[in-house]
PDB file of C-alpha atoms in Angstrom:
ATOM      1  CA  HIS A 428     -17.259  -0.642   2.819  1.00 80.00           C
ATOM      2  CA  GLY A 429     -18.293   0.775   6.522  1.00 83.00           C
ATOM      3  CA  HIS A 430     -14.967   0.418   8.292  1.00 87.00           C
ATOM      4  CA  ASP A 431     -12.600   3.308   9.685  1.00 91.00           C
ATOM      5  CA  VAL A 432      -9.188   2.791   8.134  1.00 94.00           C
ATOM      6  CA  VAL A 433      -6.204   4.803   9.752  1.00 95.00           C
ATOM      7  CA  PHE A 434      -2.746   4.700   7.870  1.00 95.00           C
ATOM      8  CA  LEU A 435       0.160   5.346  10.829  1.00 92.00           C
ATOM      9  CA  CYS A 436       3.067   6.814   8.961  1.00 89.00           C
ATOM     10  CA  ARG A 437       6.322   7.854   9.623  1.00 84.00           C
ATOM     11  CA  GLN A 438       6.938  10.718   7.400  1.00 82.00           C
ATOM     12  CA  SER A 439      10.406   9.623   5.655  1.00 80.00           C
ATOM     13  CA  ALA A 440      11.422  11.051   2.091  1.00 82.00           C
ATOM     14  CA  GLY A 441       8.832  10.078  -0.042  1.00 85.00           C
ATOM     15  CA  HIS A 442       6.091   9.528   2.486  1.00 88.00           C
ATOM     16  CA  LEU A 443       2.022   9.202   1.619  1.00 91.00           C
ATOM     17  CA  CYS A 444       0.414  10.824   4.552  1.00 94.00           C
ATOM     18  CA  GLU A 445      -1.121  12.829   1.944  1.00 95.00           C
ATOM     19  CA  TYR A 446      -1.716  10.687  -0.685  1.00 96.00           C
ATOM     20  CA  LEU A 447      -3.463   8.719   2.030  1.00 96.00           C
ATOM     21  CA  GLU A 448      -5.421  11.825   3.250  1.00 96.00           C
ATOM     22  CA  GLY A 449      -6.943  12.752  -0.305  1.00 97.00           C
ATOM     23  CA  ARG A 450      -7.854  10.032  -0.580  1.00 95.00           C
ATOM     24  CA  GLY A 451     -10.516  10.469   2.649  1.00 94.00           C
ATOM     25  CA  PHE A 452      -8.294   7.574   4.985  1.00 94.00           C
ATOM     26  CA  LEU A 453      -7.256   9.262   8.457  1.00 95.00           C
ATOM     27  CA  VAL A 454      -3.352   9.478   9.009  1.00 95.00           C
ATOM     28  CA  ARG A 455      -1.692   9.313  12.154  1.00 94.00           C
ATOM     29  CA  ARG A 456       2.223  10.458  11.480  1.00 92.00           C
ATOM     30  CA  LEU A 457       5.320   9.000  13.772  1.00 88.00           C
ATOM     31  CA  ALA A 458       7.329  12.331  14.311  1.00 81.00           C
ATOM     32  CA  GLY A 459      10.735  10.308  14.415  1.00 59.00           C
ATOM     33  CA  HIS A 460      11.601  10.470  10.716  1.00 50.00           C
ATOM     34  CA  LEU A 461      14.375   7.751   8.518  1.00 47.00           C
ATOM     35  CA  PRO A 462      17.977   8.303   9.170  1.00 50.00           C
ATOM     36  CA  GLN A 463      20.219   9.229   6.749  1.00 51.00           C
ATOM     37  CA  GLU A 464      22.159   6.256   4.643  1.00 48.00           C
ATOM     38  CA  ASN A 465      25.523   5.791   5.289  1.00 50.00           C
ATOM     39  CA  PRO A 466      26.636   5.528   1.225  1.00 52.00           C
ATOM     40  CA  GLY A 467      30.300   4.555   3.757  1.00 54.00           C
ATOM     41  CA  ALA A 468      28.805   1.812   5.606  1.00 51.00           C
ATOM     42  CA  ASP A 469      27.065  -1.094   4.648  1.00 51.00           C
ATOM     43  CA  SER A 470      24.041  -1.881   4.058  1.00 49.00           C
ATOM     44  CA  ALA A 471      23.585  -4.024   7.671  1.00 49.00           C
ATOM     45  CA  SER A 472      24.882  -1.106   9.522  1.00 46.00           C
ATOM     46  CA  ASN A 473      22.366   1.082   7.637  1.00 46.00           C
ATOM     47  CA  ILE A 474      19.101  -1.626   8.406  1.00 48.00           C
ATOM     48  CA  LEU A 475      19.719  -1.733  12.296  1.00 46.00           C
ATOM     49  CA  SER A 476      19.585   2.733  12.462  1.00 53.00           C
ATOM     50  CA  ARG A 477      16.429   1.960  11.619  1.00 55.00           C
ATOM     51  CA  ALA A 478      15.785  -0.715  13.352  1.00 59.00           C
ATOM     52  CA  SER A 479      17.167   1.417  15.598  1.00 63.00           C
ATOM     53  CA  LEU A 480      14.532   3.422  15.296  1.00 57.00           C
ATOM     54  CA  ALA A 481      11.438   1.719  14.502  1.00 66.00           C
ATOM     55  CA  ASP A 482      12.109   0.618  18.990  1.00 70.00           C
ATOM     56  CA  ALA A 483      12.657   4.017  18.675  1.00 73.00           C
ATOM     57  CA  GLU A 484       8.888   4.647  17.571  1.00 83.00           C
ATOM     58  CA  LEU A 485       7.613   1.897  19.164  1.00 89.00           C
ATOM     59  CA  ASP A 486       5.740   3.723  22.498  1.00 89.00           C
ATOM     60  CA  GLU A 487       4.777   6.595  20.322  1.00 90.00           C
ATOM     61  CA  SER A 488       3.641   4.523  17.965  1.00 90.00           C
ATOM     62  CA  LEU A 489       1.406   1.993  20.754  1.00 92.00           C
ATOM     63  CA  SER A 490      -0.350   5.234  22.744  1.00 92.00           C
ATOM     64  CA  LEU A 491      -0.947   6.369  18.724  1.00 92.00           C
ATOM     65  CA  VAL A 492      -2.548   3.215  18.067  1.00 92.00           C
ATOM     66  CA  LYS A 493      -4.295   3.574  22.474  1.00 93.00           C
ATOM     67  CA  ALA A 494      -5.833   6.510  21.226  1.00 93.00           C
ATOM     68  CA  LEU A 495      -7.810   4.844  19.134  1.00 92.00           C
ATOM     69  CA  GLY A 496      -9.302   2.728  21.125  1.00 90.00           C
ATOM     70  CA  SER A 497      -9.967  -1.184  20.106  1.00 87.00           C
ATOM     71  CA  VAL A 498      -8.552  -1.954  16.981  1.00 95.00           C
ATOM     72  CA  ASP A 499     -10.158  -4.860  15.070  1.00 95.00           C
ATOM     73  CA  TRP A 500      -6.763  -5.638  12.312  1.00 96.00           C
ATOM     74  CA  LEU A 501      -2.872  -4.164  12.889  1.00 96.00           C
ATOM     75  CA  VAL A 502      -1.431  -4.537   8.936  1.00 96.00           C
ATOM     76  CA  ILE A 503       2.360  -4.609   9.086  1.00 94.00           C
ATOM     77  CA  ASP A 504       4.429  -3.960   6.285  1.00 91.00           C
ATOM     78  CA  HIS A 505       7.237  -3.011   7.236  1.00 86.00           C
ATOM     79  CA  TYR A 506      10.479  -4.154   6.876  1.00 81.00           C
ATOM     80  CA  ASP A 507      11.881  -3.024  10.698  1.00 80.00           C
ATOM     81  CA  ILE A 508       8.918  -3.837  12.475  1.00 84.00           C
ATOM     82  CA  GLY A 509       9.537  -7.564  14.346  1.00 86.00           C
ATOM     83  CA  LEU A 510       8.357  -9.374  17.229  1.00 91.00           C
ATOM     84  CA  LYS A 511       9.522  -6.474  19.813  1.00 91.00           C
ATOM     85  CA  TRP A 512       6.752  -4.447  17.694  1.00 91.00           C
ATOM     86  CA  GLU A 513       3.639  -6.396  16.516  1.00 94.00           C
ATOM     87  CA  SER A 514       4.346  -7.790  20.332  1.00 95.00           C
ATOM     88  CA  ALA A 515       3.165  -4.619  22.340  1.00 93.00           C
ATOM     89  CA  MET A 516       0.416  -3.792  19.844  1.00 94.00           C
ATOM     90  CA  ARG A 517      -0.877  -7.593  20.569  1.00 93.00           C
ATOM     91  CA  GLU A 518      -2.609  -5.453  24.389  1.00 90.00           C
ATOM     92  CA  GLN A 519      -4.292  -3.086  21.914  1.00 93.00           C
ATOM     93  CA  CYS A 520      -5.123  -4.899  18.110  1.00 95.00           C
ATOM     94  CA  ARG A 521      -7.336  -7.826  18.414  1.00 96.00           C
ATOM     95  CA  ARG A 522      -5.756  -9.493  15.560  1.00 97.00           C
ATOM     96  CA  ILE A 523      -2.566  -9.088  13.518  1.00 97.00           C
ATOM     97  CA  LEU A 524      -1.913  -9.237   9.830  1.00 97.00           C
ATOM     98  CA  VAL A 525       2.347  -9.215   8.642  1.00 97.00           C
ATOM     99  CA  PHE A 526       3.527  -9.316   4.996  1.00 95.00           C
ATOM    100  CA  ASP A 527       6.272 -10.247   4.458  1.00 93.00           C
ATOM    101  CA  ASP A 528       8.850 -11.669   2.234  1.00 87.00           C
ATOM    102  CA  GLU A 529      11.886 -12.297   3.649  1.00 88.00           C
ATOM    103  CA  ALA A 530      11.155 -15.616   5.539  1.00 90.00           C
ATOM    104  CA  ASN A 531      14.525 -13.747   7.883  1.00 90.00           C
ATOM    105  CA  GLU A 532      12.618 -13.309  11.146  1.00 91.00           C
ATOM    106  CA  ASP A 533       9.961 -14.032  14.276  1.00 94.00           C
ATOM    107  CA  HIS A 534       5.962 -12.416  13.679  1.00 96.00           C
ATOM    108  CA  ASP A 535       3.680 -12.277  16.073  1.00 97.00           C
ATOM    109  CA  CYS A 536       1.136 -12.453  13.983  1.00 97.00           C
ATOM    110  CA  ASP A 537      -2.183 -13.841  13.407  1.00 98.00           C
ATOM    111  CA  ILE A 538      -1.906 -14.003   9.672  1.00 98.00           C
ATOM    112  CA  LEU A 539       0.803 -14.063   7.948  1.00 97.00           C
ATOM    113  CA  LEU A 540       0.992 -13.010   3.747  1.00 96.00           C
ATOM    114  CA  ASN A 541       3.980 -13.816   1.467  1.00 94.00           C
ATOM    115  CA  PRO A 542       2.645 -14.289  -2.368  1.00 92.00           C
ATOM    116  CA  ALA A 543       6.589 -14.761  -3.452  1.00 87.00           C
ATOM    117  CA  HIS A 544       7.861 -18.020  -5.127  1.00 82.00           C
ATOM    118  CA  CYS A 545      10.388 -19.233  -2.378  1.00 82.00           C
ATOM    119  CA  PRO A 546      10.922 -23.091  -2.124  1.00 85.00           C
ATOM    120  CA  GLY A 547      10.914 -24.444   1.321  1.00 89.00           C
ATOM    121  CA  MET A 548       8.549 -21.255   2.785  1.00 90.00           C
ATOM    122  CA  GLU A 549       6.248 -23.494   4.434  1.00 91.00           C
ATOM    123  CA  GLU A 550       9.254 -24.518   7.188  1.00 92.00           C
ATOM    124  CA  LYS A 551      11.057 -21.964   6.828  1.00 92.00           C
ATOM    125  CA  TYR A 552       8.097 -19.682   8.456  1.00 94.00           C
ATOM    126  CA  SER A 553       6.918 -23.050  11.081  1.00 93.00           C
ATOM    127  CA  ARG A 554       9.779 -21.912  12.684  1.00 94.00           C
ATOM    128  CA  LEU A 555       8.809 -18.207  12.619  1.00 95.00           C
ATOM    129  CA  VAL A 556       4.752 -17.983  13.672  1.00 96.00           C
ATOM    130  CA  ALA A 557       3.177 -19.346  15.930  1.00 96.00           C
ATOM    131  CA  ALA A 558       1.863 -22.656  14.924  1.00 96.00           C
ATOM    132  CA  THR A 559      -2.136 -20.720  15.433  1.00 97.00           C
ATOM    133  CA  THR A 560      -0.686 -18.383  12.933  1.00 97.00           C
ATOM    134  CA  LYS A 561      -2.562 -18.778   9.615  1.00 97.00           C
ATOM    135  CA  LYS A 562       0.301 -19.094   6.620  1.00 96.00           C
ATOM    136  CA  LEU A 563      -1.112 -17.557   3.453  1.00 96.00           C
ATOM    137  CA  LEU A 564       1.581 -18.338   1.415  1.00 95.00           C
ATOM    138  CA  GLY A 565       2.772 -18.013  -2.341  1.00 91.00           C
ATOM    139  CA  VAL A 566       1.460 -17.502  -5.681  1.00 87.00           C
ATOM    140  CA  ASP A 567      -2.150 -17.735  -5.398  1.00 88.00           C
ATOM    141  CA  PHE A 568      -2.046 -14.973  -2.843  1.00 91.00           C
ATOM    142  CA  LEU A 569      -0.526 -12.535  -4.735  1.00 86.00           C
ATOM    143  CA  LEU A 570      -1.846  -8.966  -4.501  1.00 86.00           C
ATOM    144  CA  LEU A 571      -3.486  -7.702  -7.386  1.00 83.00           C
ATOM    145  CA  SER A 572      -5.482  -4.600  -8.306  1.00 83.00           C
ATOM    146  CA  ASN A 573      -8.928  -5.336 -10.421  1.00 83.00           C
ATOM    147  CA  GLN A 574      -7.628  -3.895 -13.367  1.00 85.00           C
ATOM    148  CA  VAL A 575      -5.220  -6.803 -13.813  1.00 81.00           C
ATOM    149  CA  GLN A 576      -7.768  -9.391 -13.392  1.00 79.00           C
ATOM    150  CA  GLU A 577      -9.983  -7.074 -16.491  1.00 85.00           C
ATOM    151  CA  VAL A 578      -7.041  -7.196 -18.908  1.00 85.00           C
ATOM    152  CA  ARG A 579      -6.967 -10.709 -17.587  1.00 78.00           C
ATOM    153  CA  ASP A 580     -10.118 -11.513 -18.815  1.00 81.00           C
ATOM    154  CA  VAL A 581     -10.323  -9.128 -22.098  1.00 87.00           C
ATOM    155  CA  VAL A 582      -6.486 -10.598 -23.360  1.00 85.00           C
ATOM    156  CA  GLN A 583      -5.714 -12.358 -25.964  1.00 83.00           C
ATOM    157  CA  ALA A 584      -3.307 -15.433 -24.953  1.00 82.00           C
ATOM    158  CA  ARG A 585      -0.168 -14.841 -26.813  1.00 80.00           C
ATOM    159  CA  SER A 586       1.737 -17.482 -29.011  1.00 86.00           C
ATOM    160  CA  GLY A 587       4.740 -17.932 -30.496  1.00 88.00           C
ATOM    161  CA  VAL A 588       8.228 -16.771 -28.250  1.00 91.00           C
ATOM    162  CA  VAL A 589       8.166 -14.698 -25.675  1.00 89.00           C
ATOM    163  CA  LYS A 590      11.597 -12.721 -26.063  1.00 90.00           C
ATOM    164  CA  LYS A 591      11.331  -9.511 -23.578  1.00 92.00           C
ATOM    165  CA  ILE A 592       9.283  -9.711 -20.056  1.00 90.00           C
ATOM    166  CA  LEU A 593       9.213  -7.199 -17.631  1.00 89.00           C
ATOM    167  CA  VAL A 594       7.998  -7.593 -14.576  1.00 88.00           C
ATOM    168  CA  PHE A 595       7.154  -4.834 -12.036  1.00 82.00           C
ATOM    169  CA  TYR A 596       7.221  -4.343  -8.424  1.00 74.00           C
ATOM    170  CA  GLY A 597       6.040  -1.489  -7.696  1.00 64.00           C
ATOM    171  CA  MET A 598       8.021   0.451  -4.290  1.00 53.00           C
TER     172      MET A 598
END
């Protein structure tokens, strides 16, 4: 649609750098790699090690973003990036959009998107983001491909009792 889109990606297991480049997107690769999960450690220890790596990559990330010049929108979809990282990017980025589905961490963003249905979400986020942050909360903001809408428009409504439902969330 006439916009330059650049992905900033870490080359960890399962990365999508080549996939994105194959579709014509510019990809800036971070040198860092995810630490190996330690199966014997509790999940909090593993999360802390990934968060520490995200902090370690902040300088490299900031340098790559600065090289791009003025950035209109920075879109963040990453569990290990929070307030510290987002605030550091403010000088280079006019606006920040954060995808979040946990409501457990402060964010410095202009728009926060959480399409989950969770009671009390508005109250939780009122403590985690600035009063000026636009909050897009709930299933009205679910991100679905055009194919879902196309199928929805042609599939007949089902009658009878539903016995099984499969829900797939992707990655």
